[in-house]
């Protein structure tokens, strides 16, 4: 599909819902990952099978740090979805309303077109298979067919494949081509109706580890949440889909005390999983105008 | 009141800690030419605490990129290169202690990249494979030695700044 390569125009909207920063558009998700090295975490599961949580889909949840970074870079702005819905939905009428409904309708038609294309391809494939099967059967003398798996398989396959083209939904849809699929929108407004004034939105509140996040991100590292390794961030030298992470990073205040067991535990776990345990924080004395000075140390097991 | 930095004396417990670690390095890990530094070799000011330098029996740390170079060179020349050990800094610490980033950075700021030579180590040529990661070119690092009450000492390598992990 051509849409998957669409580049959204900056700033993009980040929906804030119940204190979470969410993205609902796959184009925005891939764009931010490509150009800003912002990965986020996919959190959407299938409503009827929520226990299937190995492969999650949209929406994408951003860490507050990621949201703040994008806002400060003016690559994105925050939309309070709840407030914006309340404000917009009651006043949505006339041409705006029609435009929004039209956009839903065109999405539904598009979904239908794709689904029908897929089902047509499927039935063509099945018919071709069936024809091939028949030819083979004709070629074989009657008595030689052993009651083997092949016939069994073919029979069950054709049974299922045959059911598709005659199923009521497809035949009904093809007889009435104008009825679009029902689309459940992820937002209650069309993207064009988003607030014009983007500077008024407050920047997200972030944990005290933000300077370390910014420091690592500015050095072209990709950063993911560190829960799995008991740290603040997992730090990757490139896209996490391609690279093993180099560091498990934990941020401390400049004068914040930590015990040796934290260093040893982090260092040992990091080394075990082919990472280095990185500790760092903002040095209040080394501050410059453009960036806070962040000091980092990497810890690995000494092997002795 | 002490006026000259040379006259500064660290508390006795820090000296004891350093000598215990030194003893462990010498007799358990076969380190040689060990010495305890009380003053910075950069500016002769007192160090935050006494720090040990010494020569391990074999290389204590090989940078992952250097290792790749070494393997490549070995593959090309078909003979195994001998890795001479390098002098290392060792920072003594105790299990019960609390550290902060500021304390660690004070230690690192007071140390040179490489501990001063004692004359015991063998000199290697400047053009040896992997020279970019050794000697003065190396990233500032130290071994963090932690002493437990049961006399166990554990060693962790600590780098100043972002250094990618070894592929061990």
Short mmCIF file of N, CA, C and O in Angstrom, two decimals, chain B residues 45 64 68 134 165:
data_model
loop_
_atom_site.label_atom_id
_atom_site.label_comp_id
_atom_site.label_asym_id
_atom_site.label_seq_id
_atom_site.Cartn_x
_atom_site.Cartn_y
_atom_site.Cartn_z
N UNK B 45 47.55 16.99 44.19
CA UNK B 45 46.58 17.21 45.26
C UNK B 45 46.18 15.86 45.83
O UNK B 45 46.29 14.84 45.16
N UNK B 64 36.09 -4.21 22.95
CA UNK B 64 35.53 -5.10 21.91
C UNK B 64 36.05 -4.79 20.50
O UNK B 64 36.29 -5.73 19.73
N UNK B 68 38.31 -7.29 17.96
CA UNK B 68 38.03 -7.60 16.55
C UNK B 68 39.30 -7.41 15.72
O UNK B 68 39.65 -8.26 14.90
N UNK B 134 44.97 1.23 23.53
CA UNK B 134 45.86 0.96 24.65
C UNK B 134 46.64 2.20 25.05
O UNK B 134 46.67 3.20 24.33
N UNK B 165 29.78 -2.52 25.54
CA UNK B 165 30.17 -3.70 26.32
C UNK B 165 30.99 -4.70 25.52
O UNK B 165 30.96 -4.70 24.29
#
